[in-house]
Short mmCIF file of C-alpha atoms in Angstrom, two decimals:
data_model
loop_
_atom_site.label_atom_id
_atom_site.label_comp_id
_atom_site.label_asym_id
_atom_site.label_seq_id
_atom_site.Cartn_x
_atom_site.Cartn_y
_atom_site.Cartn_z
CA UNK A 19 -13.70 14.58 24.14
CA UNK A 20 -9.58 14.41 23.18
CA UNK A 21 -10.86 12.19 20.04
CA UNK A 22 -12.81 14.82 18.53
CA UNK A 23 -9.78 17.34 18.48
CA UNK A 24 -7.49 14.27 17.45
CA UNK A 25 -9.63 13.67 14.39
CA UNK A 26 -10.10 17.23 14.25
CA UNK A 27 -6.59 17.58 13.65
CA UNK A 28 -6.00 14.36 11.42
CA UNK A 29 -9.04 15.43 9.16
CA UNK A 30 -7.78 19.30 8.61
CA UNK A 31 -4.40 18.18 7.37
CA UNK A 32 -6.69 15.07 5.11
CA UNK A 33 -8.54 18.71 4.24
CA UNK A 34 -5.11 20.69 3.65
CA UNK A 35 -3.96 17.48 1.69
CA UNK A 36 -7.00 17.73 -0.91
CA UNK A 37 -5.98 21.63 -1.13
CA UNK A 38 -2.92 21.22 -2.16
CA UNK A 39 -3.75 18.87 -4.64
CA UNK A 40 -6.29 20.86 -6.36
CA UNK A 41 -3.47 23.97 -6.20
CA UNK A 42 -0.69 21.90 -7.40
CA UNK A 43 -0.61 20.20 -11.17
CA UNK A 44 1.67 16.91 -9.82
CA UNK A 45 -0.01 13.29 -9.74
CA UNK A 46 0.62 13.50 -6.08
CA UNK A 47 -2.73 12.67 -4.14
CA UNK A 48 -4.15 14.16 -0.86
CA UNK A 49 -3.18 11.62 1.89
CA UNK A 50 0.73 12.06 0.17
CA UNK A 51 0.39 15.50 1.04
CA UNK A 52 -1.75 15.03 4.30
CA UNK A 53 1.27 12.97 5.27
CA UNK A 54 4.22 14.96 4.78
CA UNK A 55 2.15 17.43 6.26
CA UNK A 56 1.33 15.66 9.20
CA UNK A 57 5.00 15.06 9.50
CA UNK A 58 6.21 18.83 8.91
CA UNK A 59 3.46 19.25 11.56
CA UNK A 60 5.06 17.21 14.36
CA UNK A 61 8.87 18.04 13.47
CA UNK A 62 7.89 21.32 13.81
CA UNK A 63 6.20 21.17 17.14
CA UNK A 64 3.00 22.53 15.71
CA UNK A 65 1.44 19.38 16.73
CA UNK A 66 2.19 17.09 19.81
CA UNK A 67 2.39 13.91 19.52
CA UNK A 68 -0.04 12.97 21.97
CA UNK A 69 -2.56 15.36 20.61
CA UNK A 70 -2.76 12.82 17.41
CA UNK A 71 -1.67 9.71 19.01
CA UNK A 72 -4.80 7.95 19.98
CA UNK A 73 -6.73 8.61 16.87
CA UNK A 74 -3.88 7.61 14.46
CA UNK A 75 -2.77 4.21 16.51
CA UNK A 76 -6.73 3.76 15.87
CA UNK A 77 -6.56 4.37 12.36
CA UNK A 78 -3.55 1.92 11.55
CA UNK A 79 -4.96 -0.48 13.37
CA UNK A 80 -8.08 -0.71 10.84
CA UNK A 81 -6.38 -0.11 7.65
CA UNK A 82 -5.95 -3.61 6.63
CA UNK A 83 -10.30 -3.53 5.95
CA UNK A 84 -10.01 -0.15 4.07
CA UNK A 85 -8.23 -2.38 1.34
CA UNK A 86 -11.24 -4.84 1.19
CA UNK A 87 -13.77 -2.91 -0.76
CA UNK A 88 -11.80 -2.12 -3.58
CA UNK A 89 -10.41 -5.45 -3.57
CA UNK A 90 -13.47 -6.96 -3.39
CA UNK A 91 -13.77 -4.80 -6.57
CA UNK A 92 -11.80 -6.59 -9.25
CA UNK A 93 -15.06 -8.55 -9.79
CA UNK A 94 -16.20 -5.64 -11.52
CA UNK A 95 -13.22 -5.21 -13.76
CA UNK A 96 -13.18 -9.07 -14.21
CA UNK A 97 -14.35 -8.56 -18.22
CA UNK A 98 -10.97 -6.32 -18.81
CA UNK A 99 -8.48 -8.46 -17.19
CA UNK A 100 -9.76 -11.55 -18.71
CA UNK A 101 -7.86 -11.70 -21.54
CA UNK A 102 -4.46 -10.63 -20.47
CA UNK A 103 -4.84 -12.45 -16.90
CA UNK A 104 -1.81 -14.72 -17.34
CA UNK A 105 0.83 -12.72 -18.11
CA UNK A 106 0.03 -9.85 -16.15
CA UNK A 107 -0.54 -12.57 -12.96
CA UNK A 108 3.00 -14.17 -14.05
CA UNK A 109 4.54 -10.38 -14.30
CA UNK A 110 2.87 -8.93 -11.01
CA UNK A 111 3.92 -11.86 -9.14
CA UNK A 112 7.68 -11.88 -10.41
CA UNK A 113 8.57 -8.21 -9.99
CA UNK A 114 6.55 -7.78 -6.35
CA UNK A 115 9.27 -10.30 -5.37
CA UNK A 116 12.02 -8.94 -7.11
CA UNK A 117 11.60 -5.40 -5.94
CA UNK A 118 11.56 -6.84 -2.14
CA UNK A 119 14.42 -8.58 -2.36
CA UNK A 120 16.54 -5.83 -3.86
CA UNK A 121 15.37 -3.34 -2.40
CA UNK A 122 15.65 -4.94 1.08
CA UNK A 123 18.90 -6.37 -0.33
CA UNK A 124 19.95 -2.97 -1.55
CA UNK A 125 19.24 -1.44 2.14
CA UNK A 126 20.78 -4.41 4.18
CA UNK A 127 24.12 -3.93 2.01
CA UNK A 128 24.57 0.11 2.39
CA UNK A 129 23.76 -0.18 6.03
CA UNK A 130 26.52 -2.80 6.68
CA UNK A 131 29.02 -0.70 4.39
CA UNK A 132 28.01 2.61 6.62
CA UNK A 133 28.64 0.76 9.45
CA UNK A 134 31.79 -0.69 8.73
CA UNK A 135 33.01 3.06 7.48
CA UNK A 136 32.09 4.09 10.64
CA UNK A 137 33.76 1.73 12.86
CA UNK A 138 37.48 1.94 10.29
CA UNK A 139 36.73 5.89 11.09
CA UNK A 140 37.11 5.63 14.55
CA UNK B 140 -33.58 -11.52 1.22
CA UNK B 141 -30.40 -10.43 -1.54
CA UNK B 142 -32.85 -7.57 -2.13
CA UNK B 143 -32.59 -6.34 1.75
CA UNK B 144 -28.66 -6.73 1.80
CA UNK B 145 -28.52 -5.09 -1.90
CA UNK B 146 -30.81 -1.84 0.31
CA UNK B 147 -28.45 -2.26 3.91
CA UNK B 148 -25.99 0.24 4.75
CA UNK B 149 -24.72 -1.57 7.45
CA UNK B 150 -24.18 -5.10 5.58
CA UNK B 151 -21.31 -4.33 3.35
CA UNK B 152 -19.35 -2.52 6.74
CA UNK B 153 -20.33 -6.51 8.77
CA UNK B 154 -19.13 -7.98 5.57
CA UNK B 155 -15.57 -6.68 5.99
CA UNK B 156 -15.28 -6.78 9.03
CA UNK B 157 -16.61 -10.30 9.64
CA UNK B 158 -14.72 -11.38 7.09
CA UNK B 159 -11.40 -10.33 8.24
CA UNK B 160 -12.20 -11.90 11.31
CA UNK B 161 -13.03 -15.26 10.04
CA UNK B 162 -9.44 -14.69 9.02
CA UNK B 163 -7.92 -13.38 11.70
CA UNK B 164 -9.39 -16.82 13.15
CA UNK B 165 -8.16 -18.95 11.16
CA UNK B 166 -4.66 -17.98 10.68
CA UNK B 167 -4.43 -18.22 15.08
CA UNK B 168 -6.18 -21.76 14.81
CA UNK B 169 -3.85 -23.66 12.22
CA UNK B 170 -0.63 -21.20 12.21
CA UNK B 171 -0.19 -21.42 8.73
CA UNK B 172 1.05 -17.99 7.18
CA UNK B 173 0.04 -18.45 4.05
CA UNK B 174 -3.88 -17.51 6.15
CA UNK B 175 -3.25 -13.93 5.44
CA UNK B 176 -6.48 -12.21 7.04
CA UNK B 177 -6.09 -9.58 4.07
CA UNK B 178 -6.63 -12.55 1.44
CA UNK B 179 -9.02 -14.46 3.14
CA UNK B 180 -11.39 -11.67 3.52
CA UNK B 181 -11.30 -10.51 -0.22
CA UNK B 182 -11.95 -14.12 -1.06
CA UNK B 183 -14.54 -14.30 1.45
CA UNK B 184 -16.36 -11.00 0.17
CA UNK B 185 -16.15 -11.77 -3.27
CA UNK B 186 -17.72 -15.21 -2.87
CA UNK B 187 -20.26 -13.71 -0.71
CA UNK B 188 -21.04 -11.21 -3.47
CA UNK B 189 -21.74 -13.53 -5.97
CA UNK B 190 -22.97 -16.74 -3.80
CA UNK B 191 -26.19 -14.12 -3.33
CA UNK B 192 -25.81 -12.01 -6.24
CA UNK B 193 -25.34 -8.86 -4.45
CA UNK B 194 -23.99 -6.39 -6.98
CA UNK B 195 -20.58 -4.79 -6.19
CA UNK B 196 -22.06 -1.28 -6.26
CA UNK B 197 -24.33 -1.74 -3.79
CA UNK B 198 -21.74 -3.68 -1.40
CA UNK B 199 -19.52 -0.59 -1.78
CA UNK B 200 -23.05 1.79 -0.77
CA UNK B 201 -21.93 0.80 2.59
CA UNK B 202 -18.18 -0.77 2.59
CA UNK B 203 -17.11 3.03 1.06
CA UNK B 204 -17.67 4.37 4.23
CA UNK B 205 -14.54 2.63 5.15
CA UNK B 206 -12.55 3.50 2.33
CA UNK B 207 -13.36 7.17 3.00
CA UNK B 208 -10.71 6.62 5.77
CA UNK B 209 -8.19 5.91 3.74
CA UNK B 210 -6.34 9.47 3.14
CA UNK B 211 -6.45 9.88 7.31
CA UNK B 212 -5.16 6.82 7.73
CA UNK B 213 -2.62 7.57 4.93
CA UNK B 214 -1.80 10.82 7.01
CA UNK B 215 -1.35 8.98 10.53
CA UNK B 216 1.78 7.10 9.33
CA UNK B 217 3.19 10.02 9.68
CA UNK B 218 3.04 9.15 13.70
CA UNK B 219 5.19 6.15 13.30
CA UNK B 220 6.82 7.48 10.78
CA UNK B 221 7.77 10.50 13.05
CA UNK B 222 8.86 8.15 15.98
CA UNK B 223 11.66 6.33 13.94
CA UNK B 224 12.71 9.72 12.11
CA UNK B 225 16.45 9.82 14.05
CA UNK B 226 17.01 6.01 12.25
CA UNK B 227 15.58 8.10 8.84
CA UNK B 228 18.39 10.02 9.50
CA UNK B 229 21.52 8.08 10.59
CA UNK B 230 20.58 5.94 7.49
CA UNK B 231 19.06 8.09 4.80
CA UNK B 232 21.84 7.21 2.48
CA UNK B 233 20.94 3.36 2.99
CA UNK B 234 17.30 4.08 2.83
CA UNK B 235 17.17 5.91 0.01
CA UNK B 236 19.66 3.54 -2.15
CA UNK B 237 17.44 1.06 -1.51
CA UNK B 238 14.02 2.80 -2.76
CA UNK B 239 15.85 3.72 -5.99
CA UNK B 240 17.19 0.39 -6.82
CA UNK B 241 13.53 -0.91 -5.65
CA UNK B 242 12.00 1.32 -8.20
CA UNK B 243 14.46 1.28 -11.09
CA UNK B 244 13.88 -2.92 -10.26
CA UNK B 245 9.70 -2.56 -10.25
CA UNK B 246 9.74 -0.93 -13.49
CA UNK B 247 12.79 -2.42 -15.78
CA UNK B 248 10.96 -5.69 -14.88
CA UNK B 249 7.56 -4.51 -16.26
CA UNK B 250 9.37 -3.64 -18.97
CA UNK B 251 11.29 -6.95 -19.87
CA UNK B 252 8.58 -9.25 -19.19
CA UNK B 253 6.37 -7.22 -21.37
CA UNK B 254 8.65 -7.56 -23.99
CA UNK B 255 8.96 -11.46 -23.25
CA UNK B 256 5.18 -11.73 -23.38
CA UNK B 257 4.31 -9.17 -26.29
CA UNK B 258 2.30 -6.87 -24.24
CA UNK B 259 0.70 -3.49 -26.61
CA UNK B 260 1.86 -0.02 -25.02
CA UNK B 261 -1.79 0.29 -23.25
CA UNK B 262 -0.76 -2.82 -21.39
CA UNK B 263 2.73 -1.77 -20.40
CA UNK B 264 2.07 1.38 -19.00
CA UNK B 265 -0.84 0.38 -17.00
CA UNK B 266 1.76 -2.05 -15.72
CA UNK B 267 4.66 0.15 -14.76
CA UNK B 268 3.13 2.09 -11.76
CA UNK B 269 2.43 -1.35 -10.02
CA UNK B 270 3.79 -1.25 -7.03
CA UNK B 271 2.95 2.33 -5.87
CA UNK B 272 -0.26 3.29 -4.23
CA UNK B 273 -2.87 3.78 -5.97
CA UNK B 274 -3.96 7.00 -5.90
CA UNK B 275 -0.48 7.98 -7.77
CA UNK B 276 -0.70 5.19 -9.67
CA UNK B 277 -3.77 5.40 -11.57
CA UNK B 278 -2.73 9.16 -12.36
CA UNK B 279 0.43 8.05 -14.24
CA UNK B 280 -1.02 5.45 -15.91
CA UNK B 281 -3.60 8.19 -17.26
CA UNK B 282 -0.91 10.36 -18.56
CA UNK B 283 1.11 7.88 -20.16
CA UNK B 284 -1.83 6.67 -22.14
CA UNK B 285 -2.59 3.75 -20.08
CA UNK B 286 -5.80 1.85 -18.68
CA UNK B 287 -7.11 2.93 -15.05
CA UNK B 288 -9.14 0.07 -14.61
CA UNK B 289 -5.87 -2.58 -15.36
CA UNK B 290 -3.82 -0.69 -13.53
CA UNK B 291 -6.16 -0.82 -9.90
CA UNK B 292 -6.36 -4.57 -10.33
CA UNK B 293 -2.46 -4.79 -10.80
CA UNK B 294 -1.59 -2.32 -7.97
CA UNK B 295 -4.53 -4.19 -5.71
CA UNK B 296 -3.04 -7.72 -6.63
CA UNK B 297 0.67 -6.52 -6.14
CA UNK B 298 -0.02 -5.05 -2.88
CA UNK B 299 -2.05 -7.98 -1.40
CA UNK B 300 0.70 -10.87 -3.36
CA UNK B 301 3.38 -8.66 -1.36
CA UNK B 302 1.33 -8.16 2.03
CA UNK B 303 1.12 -12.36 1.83
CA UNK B 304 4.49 -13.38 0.44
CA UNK B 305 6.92 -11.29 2.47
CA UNK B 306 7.55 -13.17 5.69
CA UNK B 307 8.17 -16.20 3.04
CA UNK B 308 10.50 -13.91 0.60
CA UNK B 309 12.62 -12.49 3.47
CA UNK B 310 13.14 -15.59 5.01
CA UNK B 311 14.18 -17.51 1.72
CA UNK B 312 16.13 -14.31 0.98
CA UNK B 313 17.62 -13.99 4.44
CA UNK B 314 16.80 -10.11 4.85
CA UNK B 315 17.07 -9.68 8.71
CA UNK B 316 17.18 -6.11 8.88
CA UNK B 317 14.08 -4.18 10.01
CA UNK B 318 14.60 -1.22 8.39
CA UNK B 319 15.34 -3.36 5.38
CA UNK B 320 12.53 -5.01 5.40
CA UNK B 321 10.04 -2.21 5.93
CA UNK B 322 11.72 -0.54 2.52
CA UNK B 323 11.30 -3.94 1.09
CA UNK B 324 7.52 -4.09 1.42
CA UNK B 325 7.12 -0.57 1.02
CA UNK B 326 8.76 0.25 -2.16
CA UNK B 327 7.43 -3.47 -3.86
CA UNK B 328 3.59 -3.14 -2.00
CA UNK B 329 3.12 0.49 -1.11
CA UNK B 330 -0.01 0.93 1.55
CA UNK B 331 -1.29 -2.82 1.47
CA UNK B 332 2.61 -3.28 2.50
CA UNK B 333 2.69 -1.19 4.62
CA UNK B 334 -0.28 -2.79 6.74
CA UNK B 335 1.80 -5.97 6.95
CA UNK B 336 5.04 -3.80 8.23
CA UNK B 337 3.28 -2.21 11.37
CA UNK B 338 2.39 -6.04 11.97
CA UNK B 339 6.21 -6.87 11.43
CA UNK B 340 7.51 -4.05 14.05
CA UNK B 341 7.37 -0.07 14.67
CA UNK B 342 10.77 -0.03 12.23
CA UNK B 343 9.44 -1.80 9.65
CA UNK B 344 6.06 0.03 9.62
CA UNK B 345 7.72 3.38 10.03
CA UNK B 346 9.56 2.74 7.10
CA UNK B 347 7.20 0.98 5.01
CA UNK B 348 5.23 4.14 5.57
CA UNK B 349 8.05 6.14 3.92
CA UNK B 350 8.34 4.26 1.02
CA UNK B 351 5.05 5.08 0.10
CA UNK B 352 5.64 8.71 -0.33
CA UNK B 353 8.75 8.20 -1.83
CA UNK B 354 8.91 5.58 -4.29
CA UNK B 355 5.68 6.99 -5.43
CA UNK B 356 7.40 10.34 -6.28
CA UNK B 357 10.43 8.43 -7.65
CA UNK B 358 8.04 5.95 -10.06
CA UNK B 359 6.33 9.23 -11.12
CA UNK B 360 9.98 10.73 -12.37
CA UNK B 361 10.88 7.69 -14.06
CA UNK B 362 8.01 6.15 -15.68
CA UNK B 363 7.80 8.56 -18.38
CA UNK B 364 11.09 7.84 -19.57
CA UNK B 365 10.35 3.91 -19.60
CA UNK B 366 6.37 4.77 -21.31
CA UNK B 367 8.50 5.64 -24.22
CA UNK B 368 10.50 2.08 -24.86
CA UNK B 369 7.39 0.31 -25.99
#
């Protein structure tokens, strides 16, 4: 019986999530909203962790196959992309790695620079 | 018997999930990375589809069923997400350096390459919201005058390219850190990322989560300005 309440719970912030959108004119979608409300949720005690726990660890688990289907669905778009396939391939594949690296880079270097602050500080 | 698998409900739900299997399988039996389960799968699908000329809307009757969980699972990272929030905390300013310069990054890219390769303005700005999730993505690309369609495939291929490539990238690129890794794959391959981060560690998933939210909002602020250079 705890998974019905645990989806119960995950599903009425997913619900709250789709409100919000509808309510609010940003490009922000539902499960943005379902998350930082999820969040809000657990900071705020309104939620225990263990009351969502199960039914979330679940959840993550499977999400690699939610990505399938639409995946699957490029065959259906295959007539747009045809013509522009290279380049956008060439300029997908070069930026995806770009962003990691700096980004990671980025994070790495502010997190040794805190650190070091912190240690010259004491 | 393509006319019973066009009518099951169950058969594009097996599909997936046999699929991912088979690659689940194969990356334990030879221990080569470059087996990413994710990839396999969508190769697996697609050949599937076409091998017994099942059409793609009648695959997804079924297979939607699993990407109506999609928003709850979106809303559960905020359970790992939640678990790792004191290291949010102690390095927000780190964190949050890094998802700029990861965005700024994603879209002065787009916009240099598609300069290089003489890419029209529909083309760009379908581009630019690449490596967000999609559900923000396709809505920017809409408002900036872009196509929908071009800019799924781009976020899809981005996020799987990044869920495959990273162990390779950060090892090349010596990025050790796991907090710096989740906002690696997070910021460059939003949710399909993020799936690859909970496989890396709790940190790196917890964080990869983050990203999601957050370089989406970011991209969303600073792709209009960029729409306008081409």
């Amino acid at each position: 019986m705890r998974f019905i309440r645990q989806f119960l719970i995950i599903l009425f912030v997913s619900f709250l999530g789709e409100v919000l959108k509808s309510v609010l004119p940003l490009p922000i979608p539902a499960s943005i909203y379902g998350l930082v409300i999820m969040l809000a949720l657990l900071v705020l005690k309104v939620v225990k962790l263990e009351q969502v726990e199960g039914a979330s660890m679940f959840l993550i688990d499977i999400m690699p196959l939610m990505f399938i289907p639409a995946s699957a669905g490029l065959i259906d778009i295959w007539p747009t992309l045809k013509p522009v396939l290279i380049p956008l391939l060439i300029m997908t594949i070069v930026s995806t790695v770009l962003v990691m690296v700096v980004s990671g880079k980025v994070t790495e270097f502010v997190i040794k620079l805190d650190n070091k602050e912190q240690k010259e500080g004491k | 018997m393509s006319n019973f698998l066009s009518n099951s409900i169950f058969f594009g739900v097996l599909l997936c999930l046999l699929s991912y299997q088979a690659g689940v399988f194969l990356r334990q039996k030879t221990k080569i990375a470059a087996f990413n389960p994710l990839l396999i799968s969508i190769i697996i699908v697609i050949f599937v589809l076409v091998m017994f000329h099942i059409k793609f809307e009648d695959f997804y009757k079924g297979s939607k069923y699993i990407s109506f969980l999609l928003t709850p699972a979106t809303v559960a990272l905020a359970i790992p997400l939640y678990s790792k929030l004191t290291l949010l905390k102690s390095n927000f300013k780190a964190i949050m350096s890094g998802l700029i310069a990861g965005v700024l990054t994603s879209l002065i890219s787009i916009f240099i390459m598609s300069l290089l390769f003489g890419l029209s303005h529909e083309n760009y700005v379908s581009m630019l919201p690449k490596s967000i999730t999609t559900a923000i993505g396709i809505g920017v690309s809409e408002e900036l005058g872009g196509i929908s369609t071009i800019t799924t495939a781009v976020i899809i291929v981005t996020g799987v390219f990044g869920n495959v490539s990273a162990d390779i990238v950060y090892k090349i690129f010596n990025i050790t850190n796991p907090i710096a890794k989740g906002i690696g794959l997070g910021s460059s391959a939003h949710a399909i990322g993020t799936s690859k981060a909970l496989e890396m560690g709790e940190t790196e998933g917890a964080m990869s989560s983050l990203s999601i939210a957050v370089a989406g909002i970011i991209t969303v602020i600073f792709a209009s300005f960029f729409a306008k250079l081409i």
